């Protein structure tokens, strides 16, 4: 029985285990070859005279996925290459963040377009836009609005900041709505819609109005100022109307969004 059953079974078992190991080695070799090919491609893109960060970002995303799925970073012979790739990734992201930030402030459409393409290729477009909106929103939040003699002047400054930031976001929004990936033909707007954001401008405006409402409510908690605010209501309202009309004339926002501001 041992010779007829167990010996053939052990032989087949050993061959199956050997086949599994061969298959695992084959998969590992193919992944290493793919990794080295993409790493070589990334080096050529980064060493080119005119660096195209958008193409490099596409290659980086493939390499990052490969490392995440396979654990090739644990292979000793690849460790130096993995460290270089991570350094390049940090450099590309850092530079693109700066290009996005400066592009919004300076109205540099070319810089904005490239930075947006980089983050689209890295598949982190919406997180980066959220980070940018948070920075713009923080400037709205940090503009002082004190109760007292300097209220009206501070209110004008707050409205200028609010209008200026909204106009910047609107210009960025227009670029996003017009852009599509040249390879997949997927629109950038569809990435936002996947996160339930139909309009970057509307999203920012809702957040900014909430911030402004909280600041205004805090000022009105001062009893002495509250009485003065009632008497100055026409002037305050006129300032609000003037600010919102600037956005209306530039078609930055719809009437319903302007109405939301007054209601708040």
Coordinates of C-alpha atoms in Angstrom, one line a residue:
X1 CA 0.0 0.0 0.0
X2 CA 2.8 2.4 0.9
X3 CA 4.6 1.7 -2.4
X4 CA 1.4 1.9 -4.5
X5 CA -0.2 5.0 -2.8
X6 CA 2.0 7.0 -0.5
X7 CA 5.2 7.1 -2.6
X8 CA 3.4 8.4 -5.8
X9 CA 1.4 10.8 -3.6
X10 CA 4.6 12.3 -2.1
X11 CA 6.1 12.5 -5.5
X12 CA 3.2 14.4 -6.9
X13 CA 3.0 16.6 -3.9
X14 CA 6.7 17.5 -4.3
X15 CA 6.2 18.3 -8.0
X16 CA 3.2 20.5 -7.2
X17 CA 5.2 22.5 -4.6
X18 CA 8.0 22.8 -7.0
X19 CA 5.6 24.1 -9.7
X20 CA 4.1 26.6 -7.3
X21 CA 7.6 27.9 -6.4
X22 CA 8.5 28.1 -10.1
X23 CA 5.3 30.0 -10.8
X24 CA 6.0 32.4 -7.8
X25 CA 9.6 33.0 -9.1
X26 CA 8.2 33.6 -12.6
X27 CA 5.7 36.2 -11.3
X28 CA 8.5 37.9 -9.2
X29 CA 10.8 38.1 -12.2
X30 CA 8.1 39.6 -14.4
X31 CA 7.4 42.2 -11.8
X32 CA 11.1 43.0 -11.3
X33 CA 11.5 43.4 -15.1
X34 CA 8.4 45.7 -15.2
X35 CA 9.7 47.7 -12.2
X36 CA 13.2 48.1 -13.8
X37 CA 11.6 49.1 -17.1
X38 CA 9.4 51.8 -15.5
X39 CA 12.3 53.0 -13.3
X40 CA 14.5 53.4 -16.4
X41 CA 11.7 55.2 -18.1
X42 CA 11.3 57.5 -15.2
X43 CA 15.0 58.3 -15.1
X44 CA 14.9 59.3 -18.8
X45 CA 11.9 61.5 -18.2
X46 CA 13.6 63.2 -15.2
X47 CA 17.0 63.6 -17.0
X48 CA 15.4 65.1 -20.1
X49 CA 16.3 68.8 -20.7
X50 CA 12.7 70.0 -20.5
X51 CA 11.3 67.9 -17.7
X52 CA 7.6 66.9 -18.3
X53 CA 6.3 66.3 -14.8
X54 CA 3.0 65.1 -16.2
X55 CA 4.5 62.2 -18.0
X56 CA 6.8 61.4 -15.0
X57 CA 3.7 61.5 -12.8
X58 CA 2.1 58.8 -14.9
X59 CA 5.2 56.5 -14.6
X60 CA 5.5 57.3 -10.9
X61 CA 1.9 56.2 -10.3
X62 CA 2.6 52.9 -12.0
X63 CA 5.7 52.3 -10.0
X64 CA 4.0 53.3 -6.7
X65 CA 1.1 50.8 -7.5
X66 CA 3.7 48.1 -8.3
X67 CA 5.5 48.7 -5.0
X68 CA 2.3 48.7 -3.0
X69 CA 1.0 45.5 -4.6
X70 CA 4.3 43.5 -4.6
X71 CA 6.5 44.6 -1.8
X72 CA 9.5 44.9 -4.1
X73 CA 10.9 47.5 -1.7
X74 CA 12.0 44.6 0.5
X75 CA 14.2 43.2 -2.3
X76 CA 17.8 44.3 -1.3
X77 CA 19.1 44.8 -4.8
X78 CA 16.2 47.2 -5.6
X79 CA 16.4 49.2 -2.3
X80 CA 18.5 52.0 -3.7
X81 CA 16.2 52.4 -6.8
X82 CA 13.1 52.4 -4.5
X83 CA 14.6 55.2 -2.4
X84 CA 15.4 57.3 -5.6
X85 CA 11.8 56.8 -6.8
X86 CA 10.4 58.0 -3.5
X87 CA 12.7 61.0 -3.6
X88 CA 11.5 61.8 -7.2
X89 CA 7.9 61.3 -6.1
X90 CA 8.3 63.8 -3.3
X91 CA 10.0 66.3 -5.6
X92 CA 7.3 66.1 -8.3
X93 CA 4.5 66.4 -5.8
X94 CA 6.2 69.4 -4.0
X95 CA 6.9 71.2 -7.2
X96 CA 3.4 70.6 -8.6
X97 CA 1.8 71.8 -5.3
X98 CA 3.8 75.0 -5.6
X99 CA 2.9 75.4 -9.3
X100 CA -0.8 74.9 -8.4
X101 CA -0.6 77.4 -5.6
X102 CA 1.3 80.1 -7.5
X103 CA -0.8 79.4 -10.7
X104 CA -4.0 80.2 -8.8
X105 CA -2.6 83.4 -7.3
X106 CA -0.9 84.7 -10.4
X107 CA -3.5 83.4 -13.0
X108 CA -0.8 81.3 -14.7
X109 CA -3.0 79.0 -16.8
X110 CA -0.1 77.0 -18.3
X111 CA 1.4 76.3 -14.8
X112 CA -2.1 75.4 -13.5
X113 CA -2.8 73.0 -16.5
X114 CA 0.5 71.1 -16.0
X115 CA 0.0 70.8 -12.2
X116 CA -3.5 69.6 -12.6
X117 CA -2.4 67.0 -15.1
X118 CA 0.3 65.8 -12.7
X119 CA -2.2 65.3 -9.9
X120 CA -4.7 63.6 -12.3
X121 CA -2.0 61.2 -13.4
X122 CA -1.1 60.5 -9.7
X123 CA -4.8 60.0 -9.1
X124 CA -4.9 62.5 -6.3
X125 CA -6.5 65.4 -8.0
X126 CA -9.4 66.0 -5.6
X127 CA -7.3 65.6 -2.4
X128 CA -4.9 68.2 -3.8
X129 CA -7.7 70.6 -4.7
X130 CA -9.2 70.2 -1.3
X131 CA -5.9 71.1 0.3
X132 CA -5.6 74.2 -1.9
X133 CA -9.2 75.3 -1.1
X134 CA -8.5 74.9 2.6
X135 CA -5.5 77.2 2.2
X136 CA -7.6 79.8 0.4
X137 CA -10.4 79.4 3.0
X138 CA -7.9 79.9 5.8
X139 CA -7.1 83.3 4.5
X140 CA -10.8 84.2 4.6
X141 CA -10.9 82.9 8.1
X142 CA -7.8 84.8 9.2
X143 CA -8.9 88.3 8.0
X144 CA -9.8 90.2 11.2
X145 CA -13.4 91.4 11.7
X146 CA -13.4 93.3 15.1
X147 CA -16.4 94.9 16.7
X148 CA -16.0 98.7 17.2
X149 CA -14.8 101.7 15.3
X150 CA -12.8 99.8 12.6
X151 CA -15.6 97.4 11.8
X152 CA -16.6 98.9 8.4
X153 CA -13.1 99.1 7.2
X154 CA -12.4 95.5 8.3
X155 CA -15.7 94.4 6.7
X156 CA -14.5 95.8 3.3
X157 CA -11.2 94.0 3.7
X158 CA -13.0 90.7 4.5
X159 CA -15.3 91.1 1.5
X160 CA -12.3 91.9 -0.8
X161 CA -10.6 88.7 0.4
X162 CA -13.8 86.7 0.0
X163 CA -14.4 88.0 -3.5
X164 CA -10.7 87.7 -4.6
X165 CA -10.5 84.1 -3.4
X166 CA -13.7 83.1 -5.1
X167 CA -12.6 84.7 -8.4
X168 CA -9.4 82.6 -8.2
X169 CA -11.3 79.4 -7.5
X170 CA -13.7 80.2 -10.4
X171 CA -10.7 80.7 -12.8
X172 CA -9.4 77.3 -11.7
X173 CA -12.8 75.8 -12.0
X174 CA -13.1 76.9 -15.6
X175 CA -9.8 75.2 -16.5
X176 CA -10.9 72.0 -14.8
X177 CA -14.2 71.9 -16.6
X178 CA -12.4 72.4 -19.9
X179 CA -9.6 69.8 -19.4
X180 CA -9.6 66.1 -20.3
X181 CA -6.8 63.6 -20.1
X182 CA -5.2 63.2 -23.6
X183 CA -4.7 59.4 -23.0
X184 CA -7.9 58.2 -21.5
X185 CA -10.1 61.2 -22.6
X186 CA -11.5 61.2 -19.1
X187 CA -12.6 64.7 -18.1
X188 CA -11.1 66.3 -15.0
X189 CA -14.5 67.4 -13.9
X190 CA -15.6 63.7 -13.7
X191 CA -13.0 63.2 -10.9
X192 CA -14.7 65.9 -8.9
X193 CA -18.2 64.6 -9.6
X194 CA -17.1 61.2 -8.3
X195 CA -16.6 63.0 -4.9
X196 CA -20.0 64.7 -5.2
X197 CA -18.5 68.0 -6.2
X198 CA -20.4 69.3 -9.3
X199 CA -18.7 72.8 -9.2
X200 CA -15.5 73.8 -7.5
X201 CA -16.7 77.3 -7.2
X202 CA -20.0 76.4 -5.6
X203 CA -18.2 74.1 -3.2
X204 CA -15.8 76.8 -2.1
X205 CA -18.5 79.4 -1.9
X206 CA -20.6 77.3 0.4
X207 CA -17.6 76.8 2.7
X208 CA -16.5 80.5 2.5
X209 CA -20.0 81.7 3.3
X210 CA -20.1 79.5 6.3
X211 CA -16.9 81.0 7.6
X212 CA -18.1 84.6 7.0
X213 CA -21.4 83.8 8.7
X214 CA -19.5 82.5 11.8
X215 CA -17.3 85.6 11.9
X216 CA -20.3 88.0 11.5
X217 CA -22.2 86.1 14.2
X218 CA -19.3 86.4 16.6
X219 CA -19.1 90.1 16.1
X220 CA -22.8 90.5 16.8
X221 CA -22.4 88.8 20.2
X222 CA -21.1 92.1 21.4
X223 CA -24.2 93.9 22.9
X224 CA -22.8 97.4 22.4
X225 CA -21.9 96.7 18.8
X226 CA -25.3 94.9 18.1
X227 CA -27.2 98.2 18.6
X228 CA -24.8 100.0 16.3
X229 CA -25.0 97.3 13.7
X230 CA -28.8 97.7 13.5
X231 CA -28.5 101.4 12.8
X232 CA -25.7 100.7 10.3
X233 CA -27.6 97.9 8.6
X234 CA -28.2 99.8 5.3
X235 CA -24.5 100.6 5.0
X236 CA -23.5 97.0 5.8
X237 CA -26.0 95.6 3.4
X238 CA -24.7 97.9 0.7
X239 CA -21.2 96.6 1.2
X240 CA -22.4 93.1 0.9
X241 CA -24.4 93.8 -2.3
X242 CA -21.5 95.6 -3.9
X243 CA -19.2 92.7 -3.2
X244 CA -21.6 90.0 -4.5
X245 CA -22.4 92.1 -7.6
X246 CA -18.7 91.9 -8.6
X247 CA -19.1 88.2 -8.7
X248 CA -22.4 88.4 -10.5
X249 CA -21.0 90.7 -13.2
X250 CA -18.1 88.3 -13.8
X251 CA -20.5 85.3 -14.0
X252 CA -18.5 83.7 -11.2
X253 CA -21.6 82.5 -9.5
X254 CA -25.3 81.9 -10.1
X255 CA -28.1 84.0 -8.6
X256 CA -29.1 81.2 -6.2
X257 CA -25.5 81.2 -4.8
X258 CA -25.6 85.0 -4.3
X259 CA -28.9 84.6 -2.5
X260 CA -27.4 82.0 -0.2
X261 CA -24.9 84.6 0.9
X262 CA -27.5 87.2 1.8
X263 CA -29.6 84.6 3.7
X264 CA -26.7 83.5 5.8

